[in-house]
Coordinates of C-alpha atoms (C1' of nucleotides) in Angstrom, one line a residue:
Chain A
M17 CA -1.1 -16.4 -25.2
A18 CA -2.3 -19.9 -24.3
E19 CA -6.0 -19.6 -24.4
K20 CA -8.0 -16.8 -25.8
P21 CA -10.5 -16.4 -23.0
T22 CA -11.7 -12.8 -23.6
H23 CA -15.1 -13.3 -22.2
V24 CA -15.7 -16.6 -20.5
D25 CA -15.9 -14.3 -17.5
S26 CA -17.5 -14.3 -14.2
F27 CA -18.0 -17.8 -12.9
R28 CA -20.6 -18.4 -10.3
V29 CA -20.6 -21.6 -8.3
Q30 CA -23.9 -23.4 -9.2
N31 CA -24.4 -26.0 -6.6
D32 CA -21.9 -28.2 -8.3
R33 CA -21.2 -30.3 -5.3
Q34 CA -21.4 -33.7 -6.8
R35 CA -23.9 -36.1 -5.1
N36 CA -24.0 -34.1 -1.9
Q37 CA -20.5 -35.4 -1.2
T38 CA -18.3 -33.0 0.8
V39 CA -15.4 -31.5 -1.1
S40 CA -11.9 -32.8 -0.4
T41 CA -9.7 -29.9 0.5
T42 CA -6.5 -31.7 0.8
G43 CA -3.6 -29.7 1.8
C44 CA -4.8 -26.3 0.6
Q45 CA -7.1 -24.9 3.1
P46 CA -5.8 -22.2 5.4
F47 CA -8.5 -23.0 8.0
V48 CA -7.3 -26.2 9.9
L49 CA -9.6 -27.6 12.5
P50 CA -10.0 -30.8 14.4
A51 CA -12.1 -33.5 12.5
A52 CA -15.6 -32.8 14.0
E53 CA -15.4 -29.1 13.4
S54 CA -13.7 -29.6 10.1
D55 CA -16.7 -31.5 9.0
K56 CA -19.0 -28.6 9.7
L57 CA -16.7 -26.3 7.9
E58 CA -16.4 -28.5 4.8
R59 CA -20.3 -28.7 4.6
I60 CA -20.4 -25.0 3.7
I61 CA -17.6 -25.0 1.3
E62 CA -18.2 -25.1 -2.5
A63 CA -15.5 -26.2 -4.9
S64 CA -15.3 -24.4 -8.2
P65 CA -14.8 -26.1 -11.6
A66 CA -11.5 -25.5 -13.3
L67 CA -11.7 -21.9 -14.3
K68 CA -10.0 -20.9 -17.5
K69 CA -7.4 -18.2 -17.7
G70 CA -9.0 -14.7 -17.8
T71 CA -12.2 -15.7 -15.7
H72 CA -13.4 -13.3 -13.1
L73 CA -14.2 -14.7 -9.7
F74 CA -15.9 -11.5 -8.9
H75 CA -15.8 -7.9 -10.1
Q76 CA -15.2 -4.7 -8.1
G77 CA -18.7 -3.5 -6.9
D78 CA -20.2 -7.0 -7.0
P79 CA -22.0 -7.8 -3.7
F80 CA -19.7 -9.4 -1.3
M81 CA -20.9 -12.9 -0.6
S82 CA -17.9 -15.2 -0.1
I83 CA -14.2 -15.4 0.4
F84 CA -12.2 -17.8 -1.6
V85 CA -9.1 -20.0 -1.2
V86 CA -7.0 -21.0 -4.2
R87 CA -6.6 -24.7 -4.7
A88 CA -4.6 -24.6 -7.9
G89 CA -3.5 -22.0 -10.3
T90 CA -3.1 -18.2 -9.7
L91 CA -5.4 -15.2 -9.1
K92 CA -4.7 -11.5 -9.3
T93 CA -6.8 -8.8 -7.6
Y94 CA -7.1 -5.4 -8.9
T95 CA -8.9 -2.1 -8.6
V96 CA -9.7 0.1 -11.5
T97 CA -8.9 3.8 -11.4
N98 CA -11.2 6.4 -12.8
E99 CA -9.2 6.5 -16.0
G100 CA -10.0 2.8 -16.4
E101 CA -6.5 1.5 -15.9
E102 CA -6.1 -1.3 -13.5
Q103 CA -4.0 -1.3 -10.3
I104 CA -3.1 -4.9 -9.3
T105 CA -3.3 -5.3 -5.5
G106 CA -2.2 -8.8 -5.1
F107 CA -1.3 -12.2 -6.6
Y108 CA -2.7 -15.3 -4.9
F109 CA -1.3 -18.8 -5.0
P110 CA -2.6 -22.2 -3.8
G111 CA -3.6 -22.0 -0.2
E112 CA -4.0 -18.3 0.0
V113 CA -7.2 -16.5 0.8
V114 CA -8.8 -14.0 -1.6
A115 CA -11.4 -11.3 -1.0
L116 CA -10.8 -10.5 2.7
G117 CA -11.2 -6.8 1.7
G118 CA -14.8 -7.3 1.2
I119 CA -15.5 -8.3 4.8
G120 CA -17.6 -5.7 6.6
N121 CA -18.4 -4.2 3.2
D122 CA -21.5 -4.8 1.1
E123 CA -19.4 -5.0 -2.1
H124 CA -16.0 -6.2 -3.3
P125 CA -13.5 -3.4 -3.3
V126 CA -11.4 -5.2 -6.0
S127 CA -11.9 -7.6 -8.9
A128 CA -10.3 -11.1 -8.9
K129 CA -9.2 -12.8 -12.2
T130 CA -7.5 -16.0 -13.0
L131 CA -4.0 -15.8 -14.5
E132 CA -4.1 -19.4 -15.7
T133 CA -6.5 -22.4 -15.3
T134 CA -7.5 -22.2 -11.6
T135 CA -9.7 -23.9 -9.1
V136 CA -10.8 -22.3 -6.0
L137 CA -12.8 -23.2 -2.9
E138 CA -15.7 -20.8 -2.1
Y139 CA -16.5 -20.1 1.6
P140 CA -19.9 -18.3 1.7
Y141 CA -19.2 -15.6 4.1
Q142 CA -22.5 -15.7 6.2
P143 CA -22.3 -19.4 7.1
L144 CA -18.6 -19.1 7.6
D145 CA -19.1 -16.2 10.0
S146 CA -21.8 -18.0 12.0
L147 CA -19.5 -21.0 12.2
A148 CA -16.8 -18.7 13.4
G149 CA -19.2 -17.9 16.2
Q150 CA -19.4 -21.5 17.3
I151 CA -15.7 -22.4 16.7
P152 CA -13.3 -20.0 18.5
N153 CA -10.4 -21.6 16.7
L154 CA -11.9 -20.8 13.3
R155 CA -12.6 -17.3 14.4
T156 CA -9.0 -16.9 15.4
Q157 CA -7.8 -18.3 12.0
I158 CA -10.0 -15.8 10.0
V159 CA -8.8 -12.8 11.8
S160 CA -5.3 -14.0 11.7
C161 CA -5.6 -14.2 7.9
M162 CA -7.0 -10.7 7.8
G163 CA -4.1 -9.5 10.0
K164 CA -1.7 -11.0 7.7
E165 CA -3.3 -9.3 4.8
I166 CA -3.0 -6.0 6.6
R167 CA 0.7 -6.6 7.2
D168 CA 1.4 -7.7 3.7
E169 CA -0.2 -4.5 2.4
Q170 CA 1.8 -2.3 4.8
Q171 CA 4.9 -4.0 3.4
M172 CA 3.7 -3.2 -0.1
M173 CA 3.1 0.5 0.9
L174 CA 6.8 0.6 2.0
L175 CA 7.9 -0.9 -1.2
L176 CA 5.9 1.6 -3.3
S177 CA 7.0 4.7 -1.5
K178 CA 10.5 4.0 -0.5
K179 CA 12.1 1.4 -2.8
T180 CA 14.0 1.8 -6.1
A181 CA 12.9 -0.1 -9.2
E182 CA 15.7 -2.7 -8.6
Q183 CA 14.7 -3.1 -5.0
R184 CA 11.1 -3.7 -6.0
V185 CA 11.9 -6.3 -8.5
A186 CA 14.3 -8.0 -6.2
T187 CA 11.7 -8.0 -3.4
F188 CA 9.1 -9.3 -5.7
L189 CA 11.1 -12.3 -6.7
Y190 CA 12.5 -13.0 -3.2
K191 CA 9.0 -13.0 -1.7
L192 CA 7.7 -15.2 -4.5
S193 CA 10.5 -17.6 -3.7
V194 CA 9.5 -17.6 0.0
R195 CA 5.9 -18.2 -0.8
F196 CA 6.7 -21.1 -3.2
K197 CA 9.0 -22.7 -0.7
Q198 CA 6.3 -22.5 1.9
R199 CA 3.9 -24.4 -0.4
G200 CA 6.5 -27.0 -0.9
Y201 CA 7.7 -25.9 -4.4
S202 CA 11.2 -25.1 -5.4
A203 CA 12.4 -21.8 -3.9
T204 CA 14.8 -21.2 -6.8
L205 CA 13.1 -22.5 -9.9
F206 CA 9.7 -21.5 -10.8
R207 CA 7.4 -20.3 -13.5
L208 CA 5.9 -16.7 -13.3
S209 CA 2.1 -17.1 -14.0
M210 CA 1.8 -13.3 -14.5
S211 CA 3.0 -11.3 -17.5
R212 CA 5.7 -8.7 -17.3
N213 CA 3.0 -6.2 -17.7
E214 CA 1.2 -7.4 -14.6
I215 CA 4.4 -7.5 -12.6
S216 CA 5.3 -3.9 -13.6
N217 CA 1.7 -2.8 -12.7
Y218 CA 1.8 -4.4 -9.3
L219 CA 5.2 -2.9 -8.6
G220 CA 4.3 0.6 -9.7
L221 CA 6.7 0.6 -12.6
A222 CA 6.7 0.7 -16.4
V223 CA 7.0 -2.7 -18.2
E224 CA 10.2 -1.5 -19.9
T225 CA 11.7 -1.0 -16.5
V226 CA 10.9 -4.5 -15.3
S227 CA 12.3 -5.8 -18.5
R228 CA 15.6 -3.9 -18.2
I229 CA 16.1 -5.0 -14.6
F230 CA 15.4 -8.6 -15.5
T231 CA 18.3 -8.5 -18.0
R232 CA 20.4 -6.5 -15.7
F233 CA 19.9 -9.1 -12.9
Q234 CA 20.7 -11.8 -15.3
K235 CA 24.0 -10.2 -16.4
Q236 CA 24.8 -9.9 -12.7
Q237 CA 24.3 -13.6 -12.3
L238 CA 21.5 -13.0 -9.8
I239 CA 18.8 -14.8 -11.8
K240 CA 18.4 -16.8 -15.0
V241 CA 15.4 -15.7 -17.1
E242 CA 13.9 -17.7 -19.9
G243 CA 10.6 -16.2 -20.6
K244 CA 8.4 -17.0 -17.7
E245 CA 10.8 -19.5 -16.2
I246 CA 12.9 -18.0 -13.5
E247 CA 15.8 -19.5 -11.7
I248 CA 17.2 -17.6 -8.8
L249 CA 20.9 -18.1 -8.7
S250 CA 21.6 -16.4 -5.4
L251 CA 18.8 -15.9 -2.9
E252 CA 21.2 -14.2 -0.5
R253 CA 22.3 -11.5 -3.0
L254 CA 18.7 -11.2 -4.2
Y255 CA 17.7 -10.5 -0.7
T256 CA 20.5 -8.0 -0.2
V257 CA 19.4 -6.1 -3.3
S258 CA 15.8 -6.1 -2.1
G259 CA 16.8 -3.8 0.6
D260 CA 14.9 -5.8 3.3
E261 CA 18.0 -7.1 4.9
K262 CA 18.5 -5.6 8.4
Q263 CA 22.0 -4.5 8.6
S264 CA 23.5 -4.9 11.9
P265 CA 23.6 -1.7 14.0
E266 CA 27.4 -2.2 14.3
Q267 CA 27.7 -1.5 10.7
S268 CA 26.6 2.1 11.0
V269 CA 29.0 2.9 13.9
Q270 CA 31.9 1.1 12.1
Y271 CA 34.0 4.3 11.7
R272 CA 37.5 3.0 12.2
Chain B
M21 CA 7.8 22.5 18.5
A22 CA 5.3 22.4 21.3
E23 CA 6.9 20.1 23.8
K24 CA 10.2 18.5 23.6
P25 CA 9.3 15.0 24.4
T26 CA 12.2 13.1 22.9
H27 CA 12.1 10.3 25.4
V28 CA 9.0 10.3 27.5
D29 CA 8.4 7.3 25.3
S30 CA 6.4 4.1 25.6
F31 CA 3.5 4.4 27.9
R32 CA 2.1 1.3 29.5
V33 CA -1.4 1.3 31.1
Q34 CA -0.8 0.5 34.7
N35 CA -4.2 -0.4 36.1
D36 CA -5.1 3.2 36.2
R37 CA -8.8 2.5 36.3
Q38 CA -9.8 4.7 39.2
R39 CA -11.7 3.1 41.9
N40 CA -12.8 0.1 39.9
Q41 CA -15.1 2.4 38.0
T42 CA -15.6 1.5 34.4
V43 CA -14.4 3.9 31.9
S44 CA -16.7 6.3 30.1
T45 CA -16.3 5.8 26.5
T46 CA -18.6 8.5 25.3
G47 CA -18.9 8.9 21.6
C48 CA -15.6 7.5 20.5
Q49 CA -15.7 3.8 20.5
P50 CA -16.1 2.0 17.2
F51 CA -17.6 -1.0 18.9
V52 CA -21.3 -0.3 19.6
L53 CA -23.3 -2.8 21.6
P54 CA -26.6 -3.0 23.5
A55 CA -26.3 -2.0 27.1
A56 CA -25.9 -5.4 28.7
E57 CA -23.1 -6.5 26.4
S58 CA -21.6 -3.1 26.3
D59 CA -21.0 -3.4 30.0
K60 CA -19.0 -6.6 29.6
L61 CA -16.9 -4.9 27.0
E62 CA -16.3 -1.8 29.0
R63 CA -15.0 -4.0 31.8
I64 CA -12.0 -5.0 29.9
I65 CA -11.2 -1.7 28.4
E66 CA -8.4 0.5 29.9
A67 CA -8.2 4.2 29.4
S68 CA -4.7 5.8 29.0
P69 CA -3.8 9.0 30.7
A70 CA -3.1 11.9 28.5
L71 CA -0.1 11.0 26.4
K72 CA 2.2 13.8 25.5
K73 CA 3.3 14.4 21.9
G74 CA 6.0 12.0 20.9
T75 CA 5.0 9.2 23.1
H76 CA 5.0 5.7 21.8
L77 CA 2.0 3.5 22.3
F78 CA 4.0 0.6 21.1
H79 CA 7.1 -0.1 19.0
Q80 CA 7.5 -2.3 16.0
G81 CA 8.6 -5.7 17.4
D82 CA 6.9 -5.2 20.8
P83 CA 4.7 -8.2 21.6
F84 CA 1.2 -7.7 20.4
M85 CA -1.2 -7.5 23.4
S86 CA -3.9 -4.9 22.7
I87 CA -5.6 -2.9 20.1
F88 CA -6.3 0.8 20.8
V89 CA -9.0 3.3 19.9
V90 CA -8.1 6.9 19.8
R91 CA -10.2 9.1 22.1
A92 CA -8.6 12.4 21.6
G93 CA -5.6 13.6 19.6
T94 CA -3.8 11.9 16.7
L95 CA -1.5 9.0 16.3
K96 CA 0.8 7.9 13.4
T97 CA 1.9 4.3 12.7
Y98 CA 5.1 3.6 10.9
T99 CA 7.6 0.9 10.0
V100 CA 11.3 1.4 9.9
T101 CA 13.3 0.5 6.9
N102 CA 16.6 -1.3 7.1
E103 CA 18.3 2.1 6.5
G104 CA 16.5 3.4 9.6
E105 CA 14.1 5.8 7.9
E106 CA 10.5 5.5 8.7
Q107 CA 7.6 4.9 6.5
I108 CA 4.4 6.2 7.9
T109 CA 1.5 3.8 7.2
G110 CA -1.3 5.6 8.6
F111 CA -2.7 8.6 10.8
Y112 CA -5.4 7.9 13.3
F113 CA -8.0 10.3 14.6
P114 CA -10.5 10.0 17.4
G115 CA -12.8 7.0 17.0
E116 CA -10.3 5.2 14.8
V117 CA -8.8 1.8 15.6
V118 CA -5.0 1.2 15.8
A119 CA -2.9 -1.9 15.7
L120 CA -5.1 -4.3 13.7
G121 CA -2.0 -5.3 11.9
G122 CA -0.8 -7.1 15.0
I123 CA -3.8 -9.5 15.1
G124 CA -2.7 -13.0 14.4
N125 CA 0.9 -12.0 14.9
D126 CA 3.0 -12.2 18.0
E127 CA 4.5 -8.8 17.6
H128 CA 3.4 -5.3 16.3
P129 CA 4.4 -5.0 12.7
V130 CA 4.5 -1.1 13.1
S131 CA 5.2 1.5 15.8
A132 CA 2.6 3.9 16.9
K133 CA 3.4 7.4 18.2
T134 CA 1.4 10.4 19.2
L135 CA 1.5 13.6 17.1
E136 CA 0.1 15.7 19.9
T137 CA -1.4 15.2 23.4
T138 CA -3.5 12.1 22.9
T139 CA -5.6 9.7 25.0
V140 CA -6.6 6.2 23.9
L141 CA -8.6 3.3 25.0
E142 CA -6.8 0.1 25.3
Y143 CA -8.6 -3.2 24.4
P144 CA -6.4 -6.1 25.6
Y145 CA -6.8 -8.5 22.8
Q146 CA -7.2 -11.8 24.5
P147 CA -10.3 -10.7 26.6
L148 CA -11.6 -8.9 23.6
D149 CA -11.3 -11.9 21.5
S150 CA -13.0 -14.2 23.9
L151 CA -15.8 -11.6 24.3
A152 CA -16.0 -11.7 20.5
G153 CA -16.7 -15.4 20.9
Q154 CA -19.7 -14.7 23.1
I155 CA -21.0 -11.6 21.2
P156 CA -21.6 -12.2 17.5
N157 CA -22.2 -8.5 17.1
L158 CA -18.8 -7.6 18.5
R159 CA -17.1 -10.2 16.3
T160 CA -18.8 -8.7 13.3
Q161 CA -17.6 -5.2 14.3
I162 CA -14.0 -6.3 14.7
V163 CA -13.7 -8.1 11.4
S164 CA -15.5 -5.0 9.8
C165 CA -12.8 -2.8 11.2
M166 CA -10.1 -5.1 9.8
G167 CA -11.8 -5.2 6.5
K168 CA -11.9 -1.5 6.3
E169 CA -8.2 -1.3 7.1
I170 CA -7.5 -3.7 4.3
R171 CA -9.6 -1.6 1.8
D172 CA -7.9 1.7 3.1
E173 CA -4.5 0.2 2.5
Q174 CA -5.5 -0.9 -1.0
Q175 CA -6.6 2.6 -1.8
M176 CA -3.2 3.8 -0.5
M177 CA -1.4 1.3 -2.7
L178 CA -3.2 2.7 -5.7
L179 CA -2.3 6.3 -4.6
L180 CA 1.4 5.3 -4.2
S181 CA 1.8 3.5 -7.5
K182 CA -0.5 5.5 -9.9
K183 CA -1.1 8.9 -8.7
T184 CA 0.9 12.1 -9.4
A185 CA 2.3 14.3 -6.6
E186 CA -0.7 16.7 -7.0
Q187 CA -3.2 14.0 -7.0
R188 CA -1.6 12.5 -3.8
V189 CA -1.8 15.8 -1.9
A190 CA -5.3 16.5 -3.1
T191 CA -6.4 13.0 -2.2
F192 CA -4.8 13.4 1.3
L193 CA -6.6 16.6 2.0
Y194 CA -9.9 15.4 0.5
K195 CA -9.9 12.2 2.7
L196 CA -9.0 14.2 5.8
S197 CA -11.9 16.4 5.1
V198 CA -14.3 13.4 4.8
R199 CA -12.9 11.9 8.0
F200 CA -13.3 15.1 9.9
K201 CA -16.8 15.6 8.7
Q202 CA -17.7 12.0 9.8
R203 CA -16.4 12.8 13.3
G204 CA -18.6 16.0 13.5
Y205 CA -15.8 18.4 12.8
S206 CA -15.8 21.0 10.0
A207 CA -15.0 19.5 6.6
T208 CA -13.4 22.6 5.2
L209 CA -11.5 24.1 8.1
F210 CA -9.1 22.2 10.2
R211 CA -5.8 21.9 11.7
L212 CA -3.1 19.4 10.5
S213 CA -1.7 17.7 13.5
M214 CA 1.2 16.2 11.4
S215 CA 4.1 18.1 9.9
R216 CA 4.8 18.6 6.2
N217 CA 7.6 16.1 6.7
E218 CA 5.1 13.5 8.0
I219 CA 2.7 14.2 5.2
S220 CA 5.3 13.8 2.5
N221 CA 6.6 10.7 4.0
Y222 CA 3.1 9.1 4.1
L223 CA 2.5 10.2 0.5
G224 CA 5.8 9.0 -0.7
L225 CA 7.1 12.4 -1.7
A226 CA 9.8 14.8 -0.8
V227 CA 8.9 17.6 1.7
E228 CA 9.7 20.1 -0.9
T229 CA 7.1 18.7 -3.3
V230 CA 4.4 18.9 -0.7
S231 CA 5.4 22.4 0.1
R232 CA 5.4 23.5 -3.5
I233 CA 2.0 21.9 -4.1
F234 CA 0.5 23.5 -1.0
T235 CA 1.5 26.9 -2.4
R236 CA 0.3 26.0 -5.9
F237 CA -3.1 24.9 -4.6
Q238 CA -3.3 28.1 -2.7
K239 CA -2.5 30.2 -5.8
Q240 CA -5.2 28.2 -7.6
Q241 CA -7.7 29.2 -4.9
L242 CA -8.2 25.5 -4.0
I243 CA -7.1 25.9 -0.4
K244 CA -6.0 28.4 2.1
V245 CA -2.9 27.5 4.0
E246 CA -1.6 29.2 7.1
G247 CA 1.0 27.0 8.7
K248 CA -1.0 24.0 10.0
E249 CA -4.4 25.6 9.5
I250 CA -6.0 24.5 6.3
E251 CA -9.2 25.8 4.8
I252 CA -10.6 24.0 1.8
L253 CA -12.1 26.5 -0.6
S254 CA -13.6 24.0 -3.0
L255 CA -14.1 20.5 -2.0
E256 CA -15.4 19.8 -5.5
R257 CA -12.4 20.9 -7.3
L258 CA -10.1 19.3 -4.8
Y259 CA -11.9 16.0 -5.4
T260 CA -11.5 16.5 -9.1
V261 CA -7.8 17.0 -8.7
S262 CA -7.5 14.0 -6.5
G263 CA -8.2 11.8 -9.5
D264 CA -10.8 9.7 -7.7
E265 CA -13.8 11.3 -9.4
K266 CA -15.4 8.7 -11.6
Q267 CA -16.0 10.2 -14.8
S268 CA -19.1 9.1 -16.6
P269 CA -18.5 6.4 -19.2
E270 CA -20.4 8.6 -21.7
Q271 CA -17.5 11.0 -21.6
S272 CA -15.1 8.5 -23.2
V273 CA -17.6 7.8 -26.0
Q274 CA -18.3 11.5 -26.6
Y275 CA -16.8 11.8 -30.0
R276 CA -19.0 14.1 -31.9
Chain C
dG20 C1' 6.4 -24.0 -44.2
dA21 C1' 4.8 -18.8 -44.1
dC22 C1' 2.1 -15.6 -41.7
dA23 C1' 0.0 -13.1 -37.8
dT24 C1' -0.2 -11.5 -33.2
dG25 C1' 0.9 -10.0 -29.0
dA26 C1' 4.6 -10.2 -25.4
dA27 C1' 9.1 -8.9 -24.3
dA28 C1' 13.4 -6.5 -25.0
dT29 C1' 16.1 -2.6 -26.3
dG30 C1' 17.2 2.2 -27.3
dA31 C1' 16.8 7.3 -27.6
dC32 C1' 14.7 10.9 -25.3
dC33 C1' 12.4 13.6 -21.8
dT34 C1' 9.9 14.9 -17.6
dC35 C1' 8.4 14.7 -12.9
dG36 C1' 9.8 15.1 -8.8
dG37 C1' 14.0 14.4 -5.9
dT38 C1' 18.4 16.6 -4.1
dG39 C1' 21.1 20.1 -2.0
dA40 C1' 21.6 24.6 -0.7
dA41 C1' 20.0 28.9 0.8
dT42 C1' 16.2 31.7 2.9
dT43 C1' 12.4 32.7 5.6
dG44 C1' 9.4 31.9 9.4
dA45 C1' 7.7 30.6 13.9
dA46 C1' 8.2 29.0 18.5
dT47 C1' 10.9 28.7 22.7
dA48 C1' 14.6 30.0 25.6
dA49 C1' 17.6 33.1 27.8
Chain D
dT15 C1' 15.0 42.1 23.4
dT16 C1' 18.1 38.7 21.0
dA17 C1' 19.7 34.1 20.2
dT18 C1' 18.6 29.4 19.0
dT19 C1' 16.4 25.8 16.7
dC20 C1' 13.8 23.4 13.7
dA21 C1' 9.9 23.5 10.3
dA22 C1' 8.7 25.3 6.0
dT23 C1' 9.5 27.5 1.7
dT24 C1' 11.9 28.6 -2.5
dC25 C1' 15.2 28.0 -6.2
dA26 C1' 18.5 25.7 -9.4
dC27 C1' 19.9 21.5 -11.0
dC28 C1' 19.8 16.7 -12.0
dG29 C1' 18.7 11.8 -12.5
dA30 C1' 15.8 7.6 -12.0
dG31 C1' 12.6 5.9 -14.4
dG32 C1' 8.6 6.9 -17.8
dT33 C1' 7.3 7.4 -22.7
dC34 C1' 7.6 6.5 -27.5
dA35 C1' 9.3 3.9 -31.2
dT36 C1' 11.6 -0.1 -33.0
dT37 C1' 13.1 -4.7 -33.0
dT38 C1' 13.1 -9.4 -31.5
dC39 C1' 10.9 -13.4 -29.9
dA40 C1' 7.3 -16.9 -29.0
dT41 C1' 3.2 -18.9 -29.9
dG42 C1' -0.7 -20.1 -32.6
dT43 C1' -3.0 -20.4 -37.2
dC44 C1' -3.7 -21.3 -42.0

DNA sequence: GACATGAAATGACCTCGGTGAATTGAATAA
DNA sequence: TTATTCAATTCACCGAGGTCATTTCATGTC
């Protein structure tokens, strides 16, 4: 393990906006507005300091006050079952919005924790919401984000209840690739910021299963694994294995 | 089977607002507003006729135009996997909002189908959204609904990746009970509008497993099953079995 | 360097719940 | 009434993936 964070824990943005200067949000905010309105928005945003690996942004049950956008680094969100084991509900990369599940609720339904050194932008929800009342464009973008979250979770439900272990891992890697590509990183060569344990937890599998499948995929020349470094050797085949490929209807009638 | 609908299919509200009279929405709309604003809202709503069992409200891939609120009856939403099998993503009862996953997307990410004769209210999204721009209260209620959908789906992810078959079925019945109670129906005696097949699909299990567990629960005097009629004999024990009960922290330190 | 520690990989074994087949039941139709 | 059909149940069997134990590897520490 890189750092030993254990209990730095729970950062709270303490008016650390230097010299009343608005925060630069270059290239990572999901809410894009024309200059004048963008100014208003930026005035309510607070930038976090660099948060060490293992820091909580918030805990499940904390009062819901803000949503967050990742600037750099990675977050996971998770719920805790009654037996105390965690269930990871999502990983969040730069540009992605965290804590939407708290909207309309008085408390956060999940915890959010950094997987590596991470910085975020905090959007205090009440000001954000009233801005959304003045700026239709912003309102639209917020509900769009929420809609996307809903759709992503539906995909995840499908994965968890219908896919085999192989399909889950393939889907995971494929979707990571797509997300990295969208953010301008390589689609085929990247570093997993989460542990095998976290991957398996997220996918509803045992660690051992993920391990075995990584090696199997490597033997099949699908990927190249070297610790946390992943190279995808064939995105096409990976996609095929993921089970998301829509096979042409012809295929099922092909009887001759 | 009650009717044989097969392909009544895909209803579209065709200006069936009788004599320009606004639709009565007694007791089933999730969006509650003071009189004046409520009027504005009601002017954009369209009421569906009674939809027979098996009717589609919309199909996955249809252009997203409206969200819906169930007035009477039951709906299911589902996605279709590439192999053509469906994955049910939710059941919706009177007062509940359907199609939130389409917001911010040009098409519906799921299909919605009636499980019995059902009526809905249609809220065309564009007018609804611009109203939301004028009525902060309405905006709040819409995003709250979406937030709740996100939280519900997170719970479902937890169920699908961590719970045993027994826990899933218990959770399903318990949550139904809570929802019925909220709507003013009996919490302990109700009729399942969905088939065993649909239950098992939703819960990520085989039909046979659901069947076995229903009989097991009955033997254990947890519930009384008679076809689609369910009587819950002990909500407390059902909740315990569901695995959602938070056991007091003391319990785990109780070593003497 | 040697040592310690936790993550990851590998293997042997086992179990929960899926599969397939057969039976029963309930609802509609003729 | 009987025939038909599809939902639901029950049983016997099996396999994907979990569990437990061991080994290997990587990283950090002294």
